[in-house]
Structures are given as structure tokens and as C-alpha cells.
Tab-separated table of C-alpha atoms in Angstrom:
chain	number	residue	atom	x	y	z
A	14	MET	CA	46.907	-5.929	-67.943
A	15	ASN	CA	45.549	-2.995	-65.647
A	16	THR	CA	46.389	-2.910	-61.951
A	17	SER	CA	42.920	-2.960	-60.461
A	18	LYS	CA	42.191	-6.027	-62.019
A	19	ARG	CA	45.057	-8.235	-61.083
A	20	TRP	CA	44.111	-6.742	-57.420
A	21	LEU	CA	40.425	-8.421	-57.981
A	22	ARG	CA	41.403	-11.332	-60.011
A	23	GLY	CA	43.226	-12.407	-56.306
A	24	ILE	CA	40.406	-12.154	-54.308
A	25	PRO	CA	38.452	-15.388	-53.597
A	26	LEU	CA	34.672	-15.281	-55.394
A	27	TRP	CA	33.085	-15.677	-52.182
A	28	GLN	CA	34.655	-12.346	-50.414
A	29	LEU	CA	33.931	-10.044	-53.468
A	30	ALA	CA	30.361	-11.436	-53.342
A	31	TRP	CA	30.319	-10.620	-49.599
A	32	CYS	CA	31.638	-6.895	-50.211
A	33	VAL	CA	29.167	-6.221	-53.088
A	34	GLY	CA	25.955	-7.777	-50.648
A	35	LEU	CA	27.632	-5.109	-47.480
A	36	TYR	CA	27.576	-1.951	-49.692
A	37	LEU	CA	24.412	-3.126	-50.867
A	38	LEU	CA	22.994	-3.629	-47.272
A	39	LEU	CA	24.639	-0.525	-46.097
A	40	GLY	CA	25.404	1.591	-49.163
A	41	PRO	CA	22.047	3.040	-48.915
A	42	SER	CA	21.887	3.666	-45.563
A	43	TRP	CA	24.775	5.235	-45.100
A	44	LEU	CA	24.615	7.608	-48.080
A	45	ALA	CA	20.920	8.427	-46.473
A	46	ALA	CA	22.845	9.553	-43.293
A	47	GLN	CA	25.101	12.115	-45.029
A	48	GLN	CA	21.740	13.321	-46.585
A	49	LYS	CA	18.399	14.591	-45.463
A	50	ASN	CA	15.821	16.822	-47.382
A	51	GLY	CA	19.013	16.868	-49.887
A	52	PHE	CA	21.473	18.616	-47.667
A	53	ASP	CA	25.063	17.051	-48.065
A	54	LEU	CA	26.228	16.495	-44.316
A	55	GLN	CA	29.589	15.047	-45.288
A	56	SER	CA	31.284	18.232	-43.835
A	57	ALA	CA	28.923	18.898	-41.079
A	58	LEU	CA	30.440	20.477	-38.025
A	59	ILE	CA	27.923	18.726	-36.126
A	60	PRO	CA	26.802	14.825	-35.778
A	61	PRO	CA	24.372	13.924	-38.646
A	62	GLU	CA	22.264	12.063	-36.625
A	63	GLN	CA	21.651	14.481	-34.451
A	64	ILE	CA	20.176	16.693	-37.437
A	65	MET	CA	16.786	15.407	-37.049
A	66	ARG	CA	13.757	15.976	-40.131
A	67	GLY	CA	11.461	17.785	-38.605
A	68	GLY	CA	8.555	16.447	-41.145
A	69	PRO	CA	7.866	18.892	-43.407
A	70	PRO	CA	9.779	18.262	-46.538
A	71	ARG	CA	12.885	21.631	-47.812
A	72	ASP	CA	10.380	24.610	-48.241
A	73	GLY	CA	7.305	22.786	-47.140
A	74	ILE	CA	7.269	25.607	-44.619
A	75	PRO	CA	7.817	28.746	-46.933
A	76	ALA	CA	9.720	31.199	-46.217
A	77	ILE	CA	8.705	34.829	-47.129
A	78	GLN	CA	11.546	36.488	-49.937
A	79	GLN	CA	8.947	39.834	-51.275
A	80	PRO	CA	7.303	40.741	-47.940
A	81	ARG	CA	4.974	43.222	-48.060
A	82	PHE	CA	4.155	45.571	-45.198
A	83	GLU	CA	1.485	48.171	-44.275
A	84	ARG	CA	1.102	51.062	-41.542
A	85	PRO	CA	-0.686	49.896	-38.820
A	86	ASP	CA	-4.188	50.400	-38.594
A	87	GLY	CA	-8.210	48.979	-37.858
A	88	SER	CA	-7.627	46.608	-41.293
A	89	GLN	CA	-4.772	44.252	-39.408
A	90	PRO	CA	-6.386	41.077	-37.659
A	91	TRP	CA	-4.282	41.784	-34.678
A	92	GLN	CA	-5.543	42.233	-30.944
A	93	PRO	CA	-4.249	44.451	-28.651
A	94	ASN	CA	-2.107	41.953	-26.726
A	95	ASP	CA	-0.984	39.786	-30.116
A	96	LEU	CA	2.735	39.270	-29.703
A	97	MET	CA	4.991	40.817	-32.585
A	98	LEU	CA	8.620	40.525	-33.137
A	99	THR	CA	10.003	44.462	-33.627
A	100	TYR	CA	12.997	46.024	-35.197
A	101	ASP	CA	14.060	49.400	-34.965
A	102	SER	CA	16.577	51.832	-37.422
A	103	ALA	CA	17.394	54.398	-38.696
A	104	ASP	CA	14.734	54.136	-41.553
A	105	GLY	CA	11.929	52.827	-38.964
A	106	SER	CA	10.320	50.393	-36.928
A	107	TRP	CA	9.083	47.073	-38.029
A	108	ALA	CA	6.517	44.407	-36.366
A	109	PHE	CA	6.708	41.014	-37.405
A	110	PRO	CA	3.375	39.093	-36.231
A	111	ILE	CA	4.515	35.582	-34.335
A	112	GLY	CA	1.454	34.726	-35.817
A	113	ILE	CA	2.203	34.944	-39.222
A	114	LEU	CA	5.936	33.932	-38.136
A	115	ASN	CA	4.314	30.979	-36.767
A	116	TRP	CA	3.934	30.147	-40.223
A	117	HIS	CA	6.706	31.188	-41.932
A	118	GLU	CA	9.547	30.548	-39.644
A	119	ILE	CA	11.997	33.328	-41.965
A	120	VAL	CA	11.352	36.616	-43.734
A	121	ASN	CA	13.826	37.994	-45.876
A	122	LEU	CA	14.206	41.839	-46.612
A	123	PRO	CA	16.006	42.486	-49.551
A	124	ASP	CA	17.034	46.210	-48.921
A	125	PRO	CA	19.953	47.172	-50.787
A	126	THR	CA	20.791	49.906	-47.530
A	127	SER	CA	20.219	47.449	-44.409
A	128	PRO	CA	19.677	43.897	-45.498
A	129	LEU	CA	17.880	42.001	-42.723
A	130	VAL	CA	16.633	38.239	-42.167
A	131	ILE	CA	13.786	37.618	-39.901
A	132	THR	CA	14.085	34.454	-38.415
A	133	PHE	CA	11.545	32.489	-35.660
A	134	CYS	CA	11.410	29.253	-33.914
A	135	PRO	CA	8.360	28.186	-32.151
A	136	LEU	CA	10.377	25.115	-31.115
A	137	CYS	CA	12.296	26.988	-29.195
A	138	GLY	CA	10.510	30.380	-28.793
A	139	THR	CA	13.269	32.316	-30.587
A	140	GLY	CA	12.852	35.755	-32.405
A	141	ILE	CA	16.509	36.296	-33.817
A	142	GLY	CA	17.801	38.896	-36.611
A	143	PHE	CA	20.673	38.391	-38.534
A	144	ASP	CA	22.412	41.125	-40.322
A	145	PRO	CA	22.602	38.838	-44.147
A	146	VAL	CA	25.726	39.625	-45.154
A	147	VAL	CA	28.894	37.321	-44.600
A	148	ASP	CA	32.156	37.960	-46.319
A	149	GLY	CA	30.404	40.929	-48.788
A	150	GLN	CA	27.873	37.728	-49.756
A	151	TYR	CA	24.259	38.846	-49.438
A	152	LEU	CA	22.715	35.186	-48.898
A	153	THR	CA	18.727	34.939	-48.868
A	154	PHE	CA	17.732	32.002	-46.477
A	155	GLY	CA	15.108	28.869	-46.211
A	156	VAL	CA	13.331	26.331	-44.403
A	157	SER	CA	15.110	23.278	-44.603
A	158	GLY	CA	12.793	20.792	-42.378
A	159	LEU	CA	15.378	19.791	-40.485
A	160	LEU	CA	16.218	20.658	-36.868
A	161	TYR	CA	18.798	20.256	-34.256
A	162	ASN	CA	18.474	20.981	-30.902
A	163	SER	CA	14.569	21.045	-31.782
A	164	ASP	CA	15.968	24.521	-33.319
A	165	LEU	CA	15.159	25.798	-36.615
A	166	LEU	CA	18.127	24.880	-39.595
A	167	MET	CA	17.784	27.634	-41.932
A	168	TYR	CA	19.955	27.518	-45.176
A	169	ASP	CA	21.378	29.931	-47.650
A	170	HIS	CA	20.167	29.238	-51.390
A	171	GLN	CA	23.374	30.780	-52.882
A	172	THR	CA	25.683	28.082	-51.353
A	173	GLU	CA	22.643	25.589	-49.508
A	174	SER	CA	24.849	25.643	-46.641
A	175	LEU	CA	22.581	24.957	-43.292
A	176	TRP	CA	22.567	27.239	-40.189
A	177	SER	CA	21.703	26.841	-36.432
A	178	GLN	CA	19.021	29.677	-35.832
A	179	ILE	CA	20.582	29.963	-32.162
A	180	GLU	CA	24.267	29.295	-32.936
A	181	GLY	CA	23.712	32.113	-35.975
A	182	ARG	CA	26.393	29.911	-37.374
A	183	ALA	CA	26.584	27.533	-40.518
A	184	VAL	CA	27.155	23.803	-39.951
A	185	SER	CA	27.055	21.964	-42.896
A	186	GLY	CA	27.825	23.183	-46.562
A	187	PRO	CA	30.539	25.901	-47.984
A	188	MET	CA	29.314	28.282	-45.763
A	189	ALA	CA	30.369	26.040	-42.543
A	190	GLY	CA	31.871	27.484	-39.688
A	191	LYS	CA	30.977	31.151	-40.745
A	192	GLU	CA	29.252	33.365	-38.704
A	193	LEU	CA	26.195	35.830	-38.668
A	194	GLN	CA	25.477	39.139	-36.758
A	195	HIS	CA	22.756	39.025	-34.535
A	196	VAL	CA	20.524	42.603	-34.526
A	197	PRO	CA	18.812	43.705	-32.080
A	198	VAL	CA	15.190	42.416	-31.776
A	199	ARG	CA	12.444	42.876	-29.204
A	200	HIS	CA	9.379	41.108	-27.961
A	201	GLU	CA	6.213	43.229	-28.063
A	202	ARG	CA	2.377	43.454	-27.873
A	203	TRP	CA	0.267	45.106	-30.998
A	204	GLN	CA	-0.687	47.632	-28.954
A	205	ALA	CA	2.277	48.411	-26.789
A	206	TRP	CA	4.389	48.394	-30.326
A	207	GLN	CA	1.935	50.989	-32.388
A	208	ALA	CA	1.922	53.298	-28.833
A	209	ARG	CA	5.661	53.740	-29.135
A	210	VAL	CA	5.977	54.040	-32.816
A	211	ASP	CA	2.968	56.528	-32.823
A	212	GLY	CA	1.584	55.198	-35.898
A	213	SER	CA	4.809	55.762	-38.023
A	214	GLY	CA	6.114	51.802	-38.112
A	215	LYS	CA	4.970	49.393	-40.576
A	216	VAL	CA	3.474	45.920	-40.043
A	217	LEU	CA	4.614	42.402	-41.835
A	218	SER	CA	1.154	42.024	-44.221
A	219	THR	CA	-0.986	39.078	-43.837
A	220	ASP	CA	-0.888	39.326	-47.742
A	221	THR	CA	1.761	36.696	-47.887
A	222	GLY	CA	0.659	34.877	-51.064
A	223	TYR	CA	0.142	31.489	-49.204
A	224	GLY	CA	-3.522	30.118	-47.678
A	225	ARG	CA	-2.997	30.615	-43.880
A	226	ASP	CA	-5.543	31.574	-40.961
A	227	TYR	CA	-3.064	33.254	-39.136
A	228	ARG	CA	-4.976	34.153	-36.366
A	229	LYS	CA	-4.324	30.207	-35.341
A	230	SER	CA	-1.030	28.901	-34.301
A	231	PRO	CA	-0.353	25.237	-35.372
A	232	TYR	CA	1.095	24.106	-32.324
A	233	GLY	CA	-1.668	24.981	-29.784
A	234	ASN	CA	-0.399	24.720	-26.131
A	235	TYR	CA	3.262	23.729	-26.940
A	236	ASP	CA	4.671	26.925	-24.749
A	237	GLN	CA	2.862	25.456	-21.909
A	238	SER	CA	3.496	21.932	-21.902
A	239	GLU	CA	6.716	20.355	-21.087
A	240	ARG	CA	6.659	18.142	-23.964
A	241	ILE	CA	9.834	18.856	-26.183
A	242	TYR	CA	9.349	17.237	-29.168
A	243	PHE	CA	12.239	16.233	-30.578
A	244	PRO	CA	15.802	15.272	-29.009
A	245	VAL	CA	18.565	17.676	-27.193
A	246	THR	CA	21.960	16.463	-26.138
A	247	GLN	CA	21.560	18.231	-22.989
A	248	THR	CA	19.089	18.380	-20.481
A	249	SER	CA	18.396	20.661	-16.866
A	250	ARG	CA	15.450	20.364	-14.577
A	251	LYS	CA	16.357	23.748	-12.519
A	252	TYR	CA	13.414	25.372	-14.843
A	253	HIS	CA	10.180	23.803	-16.289
A	254	PRO	CA	11.487	23.243	-19.912
A	255	LYS	CA	9.443	26.239	-21.691
A	256	THR	CA	10.273	28.827	-18.959
A	257	TRP	CA	10.890	32.348	-20.667
A	258	VAL	CA	14.305	33.029	-20.032
A	259	LEU	CA	16.670	36.301	-21.358
A	260	GLY	CA	19.945	34.716	-22.847
A	261	TRP	CA	22.771	36.311	-24.252
A	262	ARG	CA	26.793	35.582	-24.950
A	263	HIS	CA	29.633	37.799	-24.372
A	264	ASN	CA	33.430	37.185	-24.528
A	265	GLY	CA	33.081	33.712	-24.145
A	266	GLU	CA	30.220	33.668	-21.647
A	267	SER	CA	26.880	33.117	-21.574
A	268	LYS	CA	24.083	33.722	-19.538
A	269	ALA	CA	20.503	33.177	-18.748
A	270	TRP	CA	17.917	35.841	-17.123
A	271	PRO	CA	14.709	33.601	-16.657
A	272	PHE	CA	11.679	35.447	-16.017
A	273	PRO	CA	10.467	33.697	-12.851
A	274	GLU	CA	13.875	35.339	-11.113
A	275	LEU	CA	13.237	38.563	-12.729
A	276	ALA	CA	10.129	38.697	-11.283
A	277	GLU	CA	11.016	39.095	-8.141
A	278	HIS	CA	12.759	42.671	-9.076
A	279	GLU	CA	10.929	46.197	-9.845
A	280	GLY	CA	11.989	48.188	-12.597
A	281	ILE	CA	16.213	47.143	-13.962
A	282	VAL	CA	17.896	44.775	-12.653
A	283	GLN	CA	21.753	45.469	-12.988
A	284	ASP	CA	24.441	42.503	-13.518
A	285	SER	CA	27.116	41.894	-16.102
A	286	ILE	CA	28.539	39.770	-18.315
A	287	GLY	CA	31.891	39.239	-19.591
A	288	GLY	CA	33.421	41.929	-18.666
A	289	LYS	CA	30.822	43.920	-19.187
A	290	ALA	CA	27.799	46.109	-17.537
A	291	VAL	CA	24.757	45.481	-18.412
A	292	THR	CA	20.574	46.224	-17.345
A	293	VAL	CA	17.951	44.147	-17.809
A	294	HIS	CA	14.723	45.860	-18.461
A	295	TYR	CA	12.030	43.188	-17.839
A	296	ASP	CA	8.392	43.733	-18.982
A	297	PRO	CA	6.103	41.178	-17.722
A	298	GLU	CA	2.920	42.003	-19.468
A	299	THR	CA	4.019	40.772	-22.592
A	300	PRO	CA	6.352	38.845	-20.994
A	301	SER	CA	9.748	40.023	-22.230
A	302	ALA	CA	12.841	41.615	-21.585
A	303	GLU	CA	15.348	43.342	-22.791
A	304	LEU	CA	19.277	43.663	-22.443
A	305	ARG	CA	21.216	46.693	-22.734
A	306	ASP	CA	24.939	47.975	-22.179
A	307	ALA	CA	25.820	50.968	-19.928
A	308	ASP	CA	25.224	53.414	-22.474
A	309	GLY	CA	21.242	52.400	-23.181
A	310	SER	CA	21.972	50.669	-26.295
A	311	LEU	CA	19.854	47.258	-27.308
A	312	LEU	CA	21.810	44.298	-27.586
A	313	PRO	CA	21.082	41.647	-29.571
A	314	ALA	CA	20.078	39.305	-26.615
A	315	THR	CA	18.023	35.987	-27.462
A	316	ARG	CA	14.075	35.611	-25.226
A	317	ALA	CA	14.060	31.543	-25.674
A	318	PHE	CA	12.001	28.355	-23.813
A	319	TRP	CA	15.054	27.344	-20.915
A	320	PHE	CA	15.070	23.960	-22.641
A	321	ALA	CA	16.709	25.688	-25.486
A	322	TRP	CA	19.237	27.633	-23.897
A	323	TYR	CA	20.627	25.213	-21.848
A	324	THR	CA	20.992	23.089	-24.604
A	325	PHE	CA	23.213	25.534	-26.380
A	326	HIS	CA	24.300	26.597	-23.405
A	327	PRO	CA	24.658	23.996	-20.955
A	328	ASP	CA	27.974	26.020	-19.026
A	329	THR	CA	25.577	28.834	-18.837
A	330	GLY	CA	25.312	31.347	-15.923
A	331	ILE	CA	21.865	32.234	-13.935
A	332	PHE	CA	21.228	35.144	-12.872
A	333	GLU	CA	19.290	34.240	-9.407
A	334	SER	CA	16.803	36.644	-7.831
A	335	ASN	CA	18.214	35.692	-4.402
């Protein structure tokens, strides 16, 4: 007789019925906890219960896979003070209007010589650029519809691993534990960027293939409100949750430069982090800030809401004006 059958014969019927009932009761919910929006969370490096559905399904917020770019001229709808996420390379400068990123969150640039993925999380205010090549494999990204600590969880199409945008690392799937290399980006006003590149740059076209009102934000006054839509694991009331900060992590140390503190200083702030000398260039008009090393090279720091930086870096150092 089969061993499993002999084992089953030794179990009272009432106990079998109880086990089946327990499975029917808990099995579906357990499976649901291990899968969200079709992503397998069994190997997640973060607690699956802290991965939240943001509302839209997978790809309900459509990433831009084949971006079109235009020369900046009068045909674009942008006003002088509209905010851009900008990226400079040896080949030129690119502007990604926040008005477009609010609706798409990810732009993949499949350049064979210099691939790039631009990411933006409206809930955290974080615009981050990455090199999408990991271990020699070029990855393209989509919007999972899931959040961790109120931040965008993107996924790569090649392995369907989930990636934390602020951390820049995969938190589930075959790529779990792998990291993306950050690339420096700026936050600039449309008019200021045009003046800096003197008409030689390119701007992401509103001809995205989707019908969106890119002049209107779907988030209203979210960036002024104290409200955070989704739970986070760490909070601090030292600043208003939506206070802008510039944050960077280096050599195991993280630090935040809050804009209200930088506003107390004129010009450049000299500082250090993880044993590295840095300078902070604050622009109150945007508002934005840039972090540079001793040679003046732009470092891949992150402009973020205070709550977002703190929840991912609760041990952060803080630059204070006094």
C-alpha cells in the first residue's frame, strides 16, 4: 500500500475534515499574501504585508517604453516655471517634464551606448535616474501598481522582479538583492534649463501615445498637505512631512540637507558625509539643491519629501544651520 494512504488511514475523519476546512479558510488568503498584482512575493526581502496596492493594477500607470524627444521651442506647453527632471551626458542634455512623469512615473531610454531609466514617484517627490544594466543584462521597467513605504515599486520586464525606487534595489523575484547604479539628475525650471543648454537639449514629447492632460497634476495639493496616503514604517515630526530635502548615502552613512536649513545660508555649503568632502548648491527659486564632490562633479543625490527620506533612512544625519 502507498505510504501516504497508510498515513491517511491513521487519521480520524474529524481531524481530516478540520485540516481541509482550515486549508479552505486560510489557503486562499495565504496565497493572496504571497502574490500581489501577479508578483510572487515568497522570496521578498521586505515583509509582504508592507507591500501595498496603490490602486491602479500592474501597468495601470503606463511607463513610457519608446520615448520621443523634441527640440525645445514654442510648440511645447510648458510655462517658464514648470519643473523638469534633467539629465546630462556627453551626448547632450535631456529634460523630462514632471507634468508627464506624474502620469507615467517611468521612462525607459533604450540607447545602446548609454541606456537610462528615469523614475519618478509623485507620492515621495523622488525623481531618480538609473543605469538599467545589471550584471551585463539590460533591463526595462514598468509600474507594478504596488508601493513600499509609500514609494514606487517598479518591476523589470525581463525577470518580473520588484525594485524599490528610493533604495534602487530589487526586493523580490530572481533579482532580489541586486542594485541599480544611480546616475545624477537635476531638478530645474523649464526656462532655466533652456538657458543653461542654450537650445541644444531635447525635451520629452507630450506625444506619448496616451491621452493625458499633462498640464494638470492628478495629485492636487498633495505636496503641501501633511497627509501621507499610505503607511510607512518610520516617521519623524522634526519637519513637515512634505519638506523638501536633499539626501545621499555614502560609505554606510546617510545624510539629509533640509531646504529650510539650507535657506539660512547664502551660496554654497561645505560639508562631509562618510569621510567624503562635498558641497551643496542650493537654489531657492526652484527649489532644488545639488551635491558635488571636491572636483565639482555632480553626485547622484535624491531630492525627496522629508517623510520619504526618513522612512528609508531613519538613522540619517541632518544638516542644521545652527
